[in-house]
Amino acid sequence: MSSANRPHKWHQWTLVAAAFAAVVVLLVLPLVVIFAEAFAQGAGMVVDNLTSSDMIGAIQLTVIVALITVPVNLIFGVLLAWCVTRYEFRGRKLLSTLIDIPFAMSPVVAGLCYLVVYGGQGLVGQWLDDRFDVQLMFALPGMVMVTVFVTCPYVARVLIPLMQSQGTEEEEAAILLGASGWQAFWYVTLPRIRWALLYGVVLTNARAVGEFGAVSVVSGLIRGETLTLPLLIQMLNEDYNTVGAFTAAGLLGAMALVTLLLKTVLEWRQSSKLNAAEETLT
Amino acid sequence: MSIRVDGIRKTFGGFAALDDISLNVPQGELVGLLGPSGSGKTTLLRIIAGLEKPDRGRVLFNERDVTTLDVRRRKVGFVFQQYALFRHLTVADNVAFGLRMLPRAERPGRDAIRARVRELLELVQMDRMAGRYPAQLSGGQKQRVALARALALEPEVLLLDEPFGALDAKVRKELRRWLRHLHEQISVTSVFVTHDQEEAMEVSDQVVVMSQGHIEQIGSPLTVYEQPASRFVFDFLGHINALEGLYDGAVWQSGEARLRLNTHGACPDGALTLYLRPHEATLAKAPADHAHLPVKLAARSVFGGTVTLELEPRGWGAGVLEVELDRDTWAALAPGRDDTLYLLPRSLQTVTCDGDLGPRVAPA
């Protein structure tokens, strides 16, 4: 399957070494520095910062945003992938292209759009405020909304190519055997896409936890109320609280490492599944 | 259960995949839908199953209109060309799937399901593979599991879409004999789709020959072969040699070739094409009174009891001709390397200049 060779000439080895050096300098070193800086003034300072009310508030808020965003986009992504790959309708290509808007658009712009529409001066925002006394922006709902927007393509983008390649025959077989649409999805479709789905969830979660731009526009940066971890890092850094900033950064860095690990495991699972499927065909 | 298809029409974006198709399948028969790809045979099968909705026309099971009946309620067994086994389930779970999907009130108990699965796997001789996953099976084994799965709910109609299309020649042959045998055992009304003439001829009670969304002919395998209703059917069933020439009411001629034919006035003078099946001619070292068709041997292949010869016409015609002789005839002939041989047709199908089939004629 792989047509790659081992490098055997000196210039090939040089290329490999250069690649490694770039990865270390650009990616690994900064990550190490984060942890080093966090612990620079001893573990006590780290613990103090971790247990400060701002930090705990930020962690809670970040987790809440992710806990709402991930299930919403899980369902949304599966629905979208199902529509695009299982039905033939006018505008199917268009829909599939529109999914990518959050990829193409800067998160800050997304945040501003939401602010304009749902903010206190905005059309929908004003109406909600007048009728129901509900404020979406500069509060949790707004932060969840923009995070959902920014992360919505991940699950669908992972599922669509997979479901396209799997085709519809197994689902048709299930329906012919008397399964309802829901049973066909639950017993046939879902088991076949579960690893890809989990992979999409991991990506969505990583993005939701780390989102800065869009959230910073709609959060209003109210200390102790609307600061997520990325926003807190920015704020602590501006306050010259280096240990605090790097402790929060270290938390996000640790989450990134866990995500990376999960992603590797899931990719490996998926490729071994794909290989098994290929063996079947030969 | 009998199946009746009545005036079915189906278009895909302006292209008529099926145009006014009517067809009767009596209870317990095994009918083959035969045609080249694009003839609409799979679409017809999917309409009978309920997987596609026709634009016009009706589908009736036992004279009951099921055209608008949901796929799930039609209770048909369906076998896909690519098996469509649930790859995350074992063989036994695949077969049990339909039973497990039944509403609670109708669903058999756990032990009853297990017993039924064992019985089905024995029927398709796969009982020793019950614990395996589809990826661990060969193509032929997968197709047998797919068949057991389709039979689990005791359907009264069994539909098979190119069931042996993805298998190699030997397994194909074995499986289609076995399907024929199985059909005699359980006698469920069955329709299968194939593009393989031999398969349709061997397995079906009735063959439905289709082309471009139309039915060309319906009949027993023998009938469609010996009395083809159209030029397409003749063309499609087995290899043919087309000999083009001119006819003057008594002699057909093309370059050096001459053939005396009495068509009893059925063929007008002028251009006349003759279709010759490979097994309806022999070879001799000298021309006959009524037939002078010189040829040169280009290639031969010996396989089983027949010798297939490729012949180049000498001084007439254009393409290579294919003729089959039995081994003894070939051995008795024993031609030299560059000998001129003479083709002696026993029976020919005439095709008039307007493309219609004329009578079958024997040179004399």
XYZ file of C-alpha atoms in Angstrom:
646
model
C 0.000 0.000 0.000
C 2.679 2.514 0.928
C 5.099 3.380 -1.817
C 7.396 5.363 0.476
C 11.049 4.422 0.770
C 13.434 4.777 3.672
C 15.662 7.808 3.141
C 19.150 6.597 2.246
C 21.088 9.576 0.889
C 22.522 12.321 3.093
C 20.303 15.048 1.627
C 17.206 12.944 2.265
C 18.249 12.574 5.891
C 18.818 16.323 6.029
C 15.257 16.918 4.880
C 13.889 14.622 7.562
C 16.045 16.303 10.203
C 14.882 19.741 9.063
C 11.256 18.638 9.329
C 11.853 17.386 12.843
C 13.652 20.579 13.831
C 10.805 22.709 12.503
C 8.234 20.672 14.442
C 10.269 20.925 17.649
C 10.943 24.666 17.359
C 7.499 25.685 16.138
C 5.224 23.263 17.986
C 6.828 21.268 20.783
C 9.035 23.952 22.331
C 6.213 26.506 22.870
C 4.140 23.778 24.518
C 7.029 22.896 26.829
C 7.592 26.598 27.577
C 3.951 26.952 28.640
C 4.383 24.312 31.323
C 7.828 25.589 32.299
C 6.541 29.159 32.705
C 3.524 27.998 34.687
C 5.753 26.201 37.182
C 8.534 28.857 37.114
C 7.638 30.201 40.554
C 6.877 26.853 42.125
C 3.923 24.495 42.253
C 2.325 26.509 45.065
C 1.661 29.454 42.782
C 0.111 27.122 40.225
C -2.238 25.666 42.815
C -3.144 29.144 44.047
C -3.978 30.245 40.526
C -5.895 27.054 39.763
C -8.069 27.502 42.810
C -8.735 31.208 42.278
C -12.398 31.956 41.698
C -11.731 33.491 38.280
C -10.001 30.328 37.098
C -12.660 27.988 38.458
C -15.366 30.168 36.923
C -13.602 30.108 33.575
C -13.143 26.346 33.676
C -16.819 25.865 34.527
C -17.951 28.186 31.774
C -15.677 26.529 29.203
C -16.973 23.095 30.148
C -20.612 24.253 30.033
C -20.165 25.812 26.597
C -18.543 22.603 25.313
C -21.196 20.417 26.961
C -23.950 22.258 25.107
C -22.090 22.768 21.830
C -20.954 19.184 21.286
C -24.370 17.436 21.511
C -26.010 20.163 19.412
C -23.449 19.803 16.655
C -23.428 16.019 16.963
C -27.125 15.908 16.119
C -26.894 18.717 13.585
C -23.889 17.111 11.865
C -25.511 13.679 11.608
C -28.732 15.196 10.238
C -26.842 17.238 7.694
C -24.669 14.315 6.581
C -27.773 12.138 6.329
C -29.605 14.677 4.162
C -26.672 15.291 1.861
C -25.740 11.632 1.353
C -29.107 9.875 1.518
C -31.454 12.155 -0.394
C -31.300 13.499 -3.903
C -32.807 16.971 -4.023
C -32.413 20.332 -5.651
C -29.850 22.413 -3.783
C -28.029 19.428 -2.307
C -24.654 20.663 -3.602
C -25.436 24.157 -2.340
C -26.247 22.834 1.120
C -23.037 20.862 1.161
C -21.117 24.029 0.276
C -22.921 26.207 2.833
C -21.827 23.852 5.618
C -18.311 25.172 5.105
C -19.119 28.837 5.806
C -17.714 28.672 9.360
C -14.466 27.227 7.956
C -14.163 30.000 5.429
C -15.142 32.880 7.685
C -13.010 34.468 10.372
C -14.535 33.710 13.807
C -14.393 37.404 14.713
C -16.650 38.195 11.773
C -19.036 35.464 12.909
C -19.087 37.008 16.372
C -19.840 40.439 14.956
C -22.652 39.054 12.768
C -24.285 37.491 15.803
C -23.823 40.706 17.738
C -25.551 42.691 15.006
C -28.510 40.326 14.724
C -29.002 39.170 18.296
C -27.447 42.085 20.250
C -29.434 44.685 22.191
C -29.540 46.986 19.125
C -30.111 44.117 16.697
C -33.416 43.140 15.103
C -33.951 39.835 16.855
C -32.129 40.927 19.991
C -34.328 43.995 20.511
C -37.504 41.982 19.949
C -36.424 39.298 22.439
C -35.516 41.981 24.953
C -38.859 43.791 24.595
C -41.110 40.770 24.538
C -39.388 38.314 26.856
C -36.741 40.363 28.648
C -34.142 37.932 27.348
C -30.586 39.007 26.636
C -28.542 36.709 24.436
C -25.341 38.673 23.893
C -22.722 39.325 26.585
C -24.043 36.195 28.320
C -23.851 32.417 28.111
C -26.489 31.939 25.349
C -24.561 34.165 22.936
C -21.274 32.430 23.679
C -22.859 29.037 23.072
C -24.465 30.280 19.851
C -21.223 31.491 18.306
C -19.336 28.390 19.445
C -21.993 26.199 17.836
C -21.639 28.255 14.665
C -17.857 28.034 14.559
C -17.752 24.273 15.218
C -20.762 23.093 13.229
C -18.966 21.754 10.121
C -16.677 19.268 11.895
C -19.019 16.320 12.448
C -20.728 16.708 9.063
C -17.395 17.052 7.235
C -16.072 13.840 8.779
C -19.275 11.894 8.122
C -20.159 12.975 4.590
C -17.297 11.294 2.690
C -17.632 8.146 4.795
C -21.394 7.853 4.318
C -20.994 8.603 0.633
C -18.510 5.777 0.194
C -20.620 3.354 2.209
C -23.651 3.852 -0.018
C -27.266 3.190 0.825
C -27.598 -0.521 0.115
C -27.274 -1.732 3.690
C -29.947 0.703 4.822
C -32.174 -0.398 1.953
C -31.599 -3.992 3.012
C -32.639 -3.096 6.563
C -35.828 -1.367 5.372
C -36.659 -4.335 3.136
C -36.302 -6.544 6.215
C -38.995 -4.485 7.924
C -36.889 -1.988 9.866
C -38.335 1.492 10.347
C -36.234 4.495 9.330
C -35.194 4.992 12.918
C -34.310 1.295 13.387
C -32.278 1.337 10.180
C -30.366 4.354 11.455
C -29.844 2.971 14.935
C -28.932 -0.622 14.055
C -27.249 -0.212 10.670
C -26.059 3.334 9.974
C -24.845 4.314 13.425
C -22.658 1.247 14.075
C -20.953 1.862 10.743
C -20.168 5.520 11.393
C -19.526 5.446 15.132
C -15.737 5.862 15.012
C -15.943 8.685 12.516
C -18.661 10.268 14.623
C -16.499 10.077 17.725
C -13.634 11.580 15.754
C -15.893 14.457 14.712
C -16.931 14.942 18.332
C -13.320 15.102 19.498
C -12.543 17.743 16.866
C -15.688 19.721 17.729
C -14.839 19.624 21.398
C -11.255 20.750 20.863
C -12.421 23.673 18.771
C -15.232 24.564 21.203
C -12.885 24.623 24.179
C -10.245 26.686 22.418
C -12.455 29.175 20.538
C -11.309 32.743 21.117
C -12.265 35.196 18.390
C -16.009 34.793 18.073
C -16.522 34.268 21.790
C -14.473 37.320 22.725
C -16.726 39.535 20.563
C -19.994 38.355 22.119
C -18.816 37.673 25.680
C -18.385 41.315 26.753
C -15.408 40.107 28.830
C -17.181 40.362 32.187
C -14.729 39.055 34.766
C -16.080 36.132 36.777
C -19.113 35.908 34.502
C -18.393 35.561 30.793
C -14.719 34.573 30.672
C -13.858 31.199 29.183
C -10.327 29.824 29.526
C -8.961 31.367 26.292
C -10.442 34.743 27.265
C -9.050 34.442 30.795
C -5.567 33.783 29.442
C -5.728 37.006 27.473
C -6.968 38.935 30.502
C -4.394 37.510 32.919
C -1.636 38.219 30.447
C -2.720 41.840 30.199
C -2.701 41.994 34.008
C 0.944 40.821 34.002
C -0.069 37.682 35.921
C 2.335 35.439 33.995
C 1.922 32.378 36.209
C -1.848 32.630 36.053
C -1.862 33.070 32.270
C 0.467 30.156 31.737
C -1.414 27.957 34.190
C -4.625 28.499 32.215
C -2.664 27.985 28.997
C -1.251 24.798 30.461
C -4.769 23.539 31.086
C -5.719 24.139 27.465
C -2.420 22.605 26.373
C -3.157 19.480 28.387
C -6.605 19.256 26.805
C -4.969 19.571 23.396
C -2.642 16.689 24.192
C -5.551 14.495 25.287
C -7.421 15.443 22.105
C -4.382 14.569 20.028
C -4.119 11.190 21.710
C -7.823 10.452 21.192
C -7.612 11.610 17.586
C -4.659 9.303 16.905
C -6.418 6.332 18.477
C -9.622 7.016 16.550
C -7.797 7.503 13.258
C -6.028 4.243 13.807
C -9.347 2.507 14.552
C -10.871 3.992 11.435
C -8.031 3.073 9.142
C -8.009 -0.490 10.441
C -11.767 -0.596 9.755
C -11.202 0.740 6.257
C -8.470 -1.802 5.643
C -10.786 -4.574 6.769
C -13.405 -3.255 4.375
C -10.881 -3.194 1.553
C -9.809 -6.747 2.251
C -13.423 -7.788 1.905
C -13.534 -6.365 -1.568
C -10.481 -8.185 -2.852
C -48.016 -15.067 -4.584
C -48.386 -13.919 -8.175
C -46.915 -10.635 -9.334
C -48.494 -8.420 -11.953
C -46.887 -5.311 -13.328
C -49.245 -3.105 -15.285
C -48.242 -0.235 -17.565
C -45.216 0.875 -15.542
C -43.377 3.989 -16.631
C -40.364 5.485 -14.889
C -38.191 8.395 -15.953
C -34.992 9.708 -14.421
C -34.569 13.363 -15.320
C -36.141 13.120 -18.757
C -34.664 9.717 -19.591
C -37.283 6.973 -19.796
C -35.799 4.044 -17.879
C -39.023 2.055 -18.257
C -41.713 2.713 -20.819
C -45.102 1.062 -20.431
C -43.947 -2.247 -18.993
C -46.504 -4.988 -18.326
C -45.599 -8.383 -17.001
C -47.176 -11.368 -15.278
C -45.329 -13.689 -12.944
C -47.460 -16.677 -11.922
C -47.272 -18.060 -8.370
C -44.144 -20.114 -7.727
C -42.321 -19.282 -10.946
C -38.726 -18.229 -11.328
C -38.500 -15.451 -13.880
C -35.303 -13.946 -15.257
C -35.142 -10.335 -16.417
C -32.448 -10.369 -19.071
C -30.968 -7.399 -20.847
C -27.854 -5.315 -21.380
C -26.987 -2.626 -18.835
C -29.293 0.349 -19.184
C -32.217 -1.782 -20.297
C -34.163 -0.937 -17.142
C -34.220 -4.407 -15.611
C -32.860 -3.368 -12.219
C -35.216 -0.379 -12.085
C -38.140 -2.728 -12.743
C -36.981 -5.022 -9.944
C -36.627 -2.085 -7.544
C -40.127 -0.909 -8.451
C -41.533 -4.364 -7.706
C -39.692 -4.258 -4.352
C -40.976 -0.771 -3.582
C -37.529 0.831 -3.492
C -38.514 3.069 -6.410
C -41.879 4.629 -7.148
C -43.137 4.376 -10.736
C -44.321 7.550 -12.489
C -47.274 5.658 -13.846
C -48.707 2.140 -13.705
C -49.401 -0.378 -10.984
C -47.763 -3.282 -9.203
C -50.078 -6.021 -7.943
C -49.340 -8.920 -5.622
C -52.062 -11.580 -5.868
C -54.159 -8.993 -7.728
C -53.902 -6.615 -4.749
C -52.590 -3.179 -5.668
C -49.368 -2.573 -3.722
C -48.067 0.373 -5.779
C -48.300 2.802 -2.881
C -47.615 0.236 -0.162
C -44.495 1.001 1.877
C -41.384 -1.127 1.274
C -41.520 -2.448 4.815
C -45.035 -3.807 4.387
C -44.533 -5.500 1.035
C -42.717 -8.381 2.688
C -40.444 -9.139 -0.199
C -37.091 -10.849 0.125
C -34.409 -8.915 -1.725
C -30.870 -9.958 -2.600
C -28.371 -7.321 -3.736
C -25.574 -7.813 -6.227
C -23.019 -6.548 -3.711
C -24.673 -8.611 -0.931
C -25.313 -5.566 1.323
C -24.649 -7.675 4.407
C -24.453 -5.723 7.665
C -20.704 -5.759 8.072
C -20.754 -5.063 11.795
C -22.928 -8.109 12.496
C -22.089 -11.819 12.445
C -23.615 -14.177 9.906
C -26.184 -15.346 12.462
C -27.095 -11.777 13.475
C -27.436 -10.795 9.826
C -29.931 -13.587 9.258
C -31.770 -12.790 12.504
C -32.043 -9.061 11.695
C -35.485 -9.161 10.076
C -36.921 -11.252 12.908
C -35.525 -8.867 15.529
C -37.049 -5.863 13.764
C -40.569 -7.276 14.079
C -42.903 -5.454 16.461
C -42.813 -6.967 19.931
C -46.187 -8.696 19.553
C -45.098 -10.621 16.435
C -41.476 -11.161 17.367
C -40.529 -14.761 18.155
C -38.698 -15.478 21.410
C -34.933 -15.581 21.653
C -34.759 -19.371 21.319
C -37.216 -19.444 18.447
C -35.107 -16.875 16.583
C -31.974 -18.889 17.205
C -33.640 -22.074 15.946
C -34.948 -20.326 12.830
C -31.518 -18.871 12.071
C -29.916 -22.297 12.389
C -32.520 -23.788 10.090
C -31.919 -21.084 7.458
C -28.160 -21.390 7.660
C -28.486 -25.125 7.171
C -30.663 -24.486 4.136
C -27.904 -22.409 2.546
C -25.158 -24.679 3.925
C -23.597 -21.948 6.028
C -24.376 -23.303 9.507
C -20.705 -23.696 10.347
C -20.014 -20.028 9.621
C -22.670 -18.611 11.973
C -20.159 -16.748 14.170
C -18.148 -15.170 11.358
C -18.291 -11.606 10.101
C -19.025 -10.826 6.437
C -15.427 -9.691 5.900
C -14.285 -13.229 6.672
C -16.405 -14.858 3.953
C -15.864 -15.462 0.249
C -18.210 -13.883 -2.289
C -20.224 -17.046 -2.795
C -20.616 -17.542 0.951
C -21.729 -13.943 1.390
C -24.367 -14.307 -1.274
C -25.723 -17.421 0.407
C -25.933 -15.575 3.726
C -27.719 -12.714 1.954
C -30.192 -15.244 0.585
C -30.773 -16.800 4.009
C -31.347 -13.305 5.407
C -33.851 -12.520 2.661
C -35.730 -15.752 3.374
C -35.868 -15.276 7.151
C -39.272 -13.588 7.140
C -40.726 -16.218 4.806
C -41.391 -13.752 1.986
C -43.861 -14.724 -0.677
C -41.830 -12.859 -3.270
C -38.083 -13.162 -3.686
C -36.252 -10.583 -5.794
C -32.622 -10.971 -6.773
C -30.581 -8.197 -8.398
C -27.718 -9.719 -10.419
C -27.235 -12.200 -7.584
C -24.142 -13.805 -9.071
C -22.762 -10.806 -10.920
C -19.819 -10.252 -8.596
C -18.669 -13.877 -8.459
C -16.121 -15.748 -10.545
C -17.260 -18.103 -13.299
C -16.975 -21.380 -11.414
C -18.747 -20.219 -8.241
C -21.391 -18.580 -10.410
C -22.224 -21.816 -12.131
C -22.338 -23.726 -8.869
C -24.529 -21.131 -7.154
C -27.048 -20.837 -9.942
C -27.592 -24.608 -10.020
C -28.009 -24.405 -6.305
C -30.504 -21.529 -6.590
C -32.521 -23.528 -9.128
C -32.542 -26.434 -6.729
C -33.463 -24.228 -3.767
C -36.326 -22.741 -5.744
C -37.698 -26.219 -6.357
C -37.515 -26.822 -2.603
C -39.237 -23.686 -1.343
C -41.082 -22.579 -4.463
C -41.365 -18.890 -3.694
C -42.306 -16.613 -6.592
C -38.973 -15.219 -7.698
C -37.703 -12.596 -10.104
C -34.024 -12.198 -10.807
C -32.095 -9.743 -12.894
C -29.140 -10.728 -15.022
C -27.181 -9.586 -18.037
C -25.767 -13.072 -18.528
C -27.671 -14.991 -21.227
C -26.417 -18.381 -20.091
C -27.546 -17.689 -16.534
C -31.015 -16.597 -17.618
C -31.356 -19.641 -19.870
C -30.240 -22.089 -17.224
C -32.125 -20.801 -14.204
C -35.427 -19.318 -15.384
C -38.835 -20.815 -16.050
C -39.593 -17.711 -18.094
C -37.154 -15.240 -19.580
C -38.084 -11.586 -20.041
C -35.730 -10.011 -22.570
C -35.487 -6.237 -22.128
C -33.798 -3.437 -24.005
C -33.956 0.351 -23.558
C -36.908 0.288 -21.190
C -39.001 -2.053 -23.309
C -39.822 -5.725 -23.092
C -38.657 -7.386 -26.300
C -39.969 -10.858 -25.611
C -41.355 -13.029 -22.825
C -41.114 -16.789 -23.117
C -39.493 -19.980 -21.988
C -35.717 -20.133 -22.514
C -36.218 -22.490 -25.462
C -38.790 -20.229 -27.114
C -36.777 -17.043 -26.903
C -33.734 -18.821 -28.278
C -35.415 -20.700 -31.106
C -38.149 -18.233 -31.998
C -36.742 -14.811 -31.202
C -39.377 -12.132 -31.577
C -37.018 -9.427 -32.723
C -33.613 -8.803 -34.148
C -32.479 -7.554 -30.741
C -33.394 -10.835 -29.042
C -31.613 -12.847 -31.708
C -28.580 -10.585 -31.413
C -28.498 -10.652 -27.654
C -28.889 -14.385 -27.046
C -25.548 -15.908 -27.849
C -22.943 -14.969 -30.405
C -23.955 -14.381 -33.991
C -22.187 -13.857 -37.302
C -23.746 -11.259 -39.550
C -23.260 -11.866 -43.290
C -24.187 -8.910 -45.446
C -24.923 -9.247 -49.134
C -27.386 -8.953 -52.003
C -30.246 -11.322 -52.831
C -31.834 -11.729 -56.242
C -34.690 -14.028 -55.317
C -32.667 -17.221 -55.626
C -29.007 -16.600 -54.806
C -27.417 -14.526 -52.073
C -24.097 -13.043 -53.054
C -21.254 -11.079 -51.516
C -17.946 -10.856 -53.390
C -16.691 -14.404 -53.960
C -19.385 -15.884 -51.741
C -22.583 -17.415 -53.071
C -25.443 -19.122 -51.313
C -28.572 -20.559 -52.867
C -31.591 -19.762 -50.735
C -35.254 -20.374 -51.258
C -37.167 -17.912 -49.141
C -40.512 -18.655 -50.798
C -40.785 -15.018 -51.734
C -40.570 -13.797 -48.148
C -37.458 -11.724 -48.737
C -37.525 -8.999 -51.379
C -34.673 -8.638 -53.838
C -31.873 -6.376 -52.691
C -29.798 -6.063 -49.543
C -30.212 -9.048 -47.240
C -28.311 -9.793 -44.049
C -27.990 -13.360 -42.833
C -27.418 -14.193 -39.161
C -25.519 -17.387 -38.543
C -25.156 -18.939 -35.080
C -21.715 -20.479 -34.495
C -23.096 -23.981 -33.993
C -25.342 -23.966 -37.056
C -22.651 -24.521 -39.677
C -19.940 -26.963 -40.531
C -16.763 -26.833 -42.626
C -15.614 -28.803 -45.649
C -12.546 -28.857 -47.898
C -14.647 -28.375 -51.037
C -17.571 -26.047 -51.763
C -21.056 -27.530 -52.083
C -23.471 -27.006 -54.940
C -25.624 -24.607 -52.976
C -22.939 -22.942 -50.852
C -19.661 -21.374 -51.857
C -18.267 -19.522 -48.825
C -14.449 -19.715 -48.887
C -12.705 -19.006 -45.590
C -9.262 -19.274 -44.034
C -8.585 -20.519 -40.525
C -7.343 -17.667 -38.304
C -7.380 -19.202 -34.836
C -8.869 -22.074 -32.907
C -9.512 -22.808 -29.270
C -10.242 -26.231 -27.881
C -12.302 -26.295 -24.709
C -14.421 -29.227 -23.558
C -16.266 -31.036 -26.323
C -16.278 -28.206 -28.820
C -13.658 -26.529 -30.948
C -14.235 -22.818 -31.543
C -12.788 -21.568 -34.822
C -12.130 -18.059 -35.985
C -12.392 -17.832 -39.757
C -11.399 -15.082 -42.151
C -13.588 -14.800 -45.238
C -11.583 -15.098 -48.489
C -12.640 -12.516 -50.970
C -15.950 -11.562 -49.345
C -17.419 -10.053 -46.220
C -15.385 -8.164 -43.705
C -15.149 -9.353 -40.102
C -13.951 -12.597 -38.576
C -16.533 -15.397 -38.363
C -16.938 -17.705 -35.391
C -17.941 -21.333 -35.850
C -18.168 -24.185 -33.356
C -17.517 -27.775 -34.360
C -17.511 -30.840 -32.205
C -14.135 -32.446 -31.640
C -14.646 -35.445 -33.913
C -15.695 -33.338 -36.879
C -12.665 -31.142 -36.342
C -10.331 -34.146 -36.119
C -11.784 -35.658 -39.314
C -11.316 -32.392 -41.182
C -7.657 -31.963 -40.178
C -6.956 -28.962 -42.442
C -3.474 -27.889 -43.479
C -2.076 -24.537 -42.485
C -3.140 -22.414 -45.465
C -5.951 -24.556 -46.864
C -9.021 -22.796 -48.087
C -12.053 -24.186 -46.273
C -15.729 -23.833 -47.184
C -18.422 -22.845 -44.753
C -21.636 -24.885 -45.024
C -24.460 -23.213 -43.062
C -27.281 -25.497 -41.940
C -29.687 -22.788 -40.947
C -29.719 -19.009 -41.242
C -31.847 -16.195 -39.932
C -32.707 -13.593 -42.537
C -32.813 -9.913 -41.692
C -34.399 -7.695 -44.327
C -33.117 -4.271 -45.252
C -35.634 -2.540 -42.968
C -34.099 -4.339 -39.982
C -36.931 -6.799 -39.324
C -36.490 -10.505 -38.861
C -37.426 -12.526 -41.944
C -37.953 -16.280 -42.025
C -35.324 -18.811 -40.999
C -33.912 -20.448 -44.096
C -31.794 -23.466 -44.954
C -29.583 -23.273 -48.058
C -30.507 -25.865 -50.680
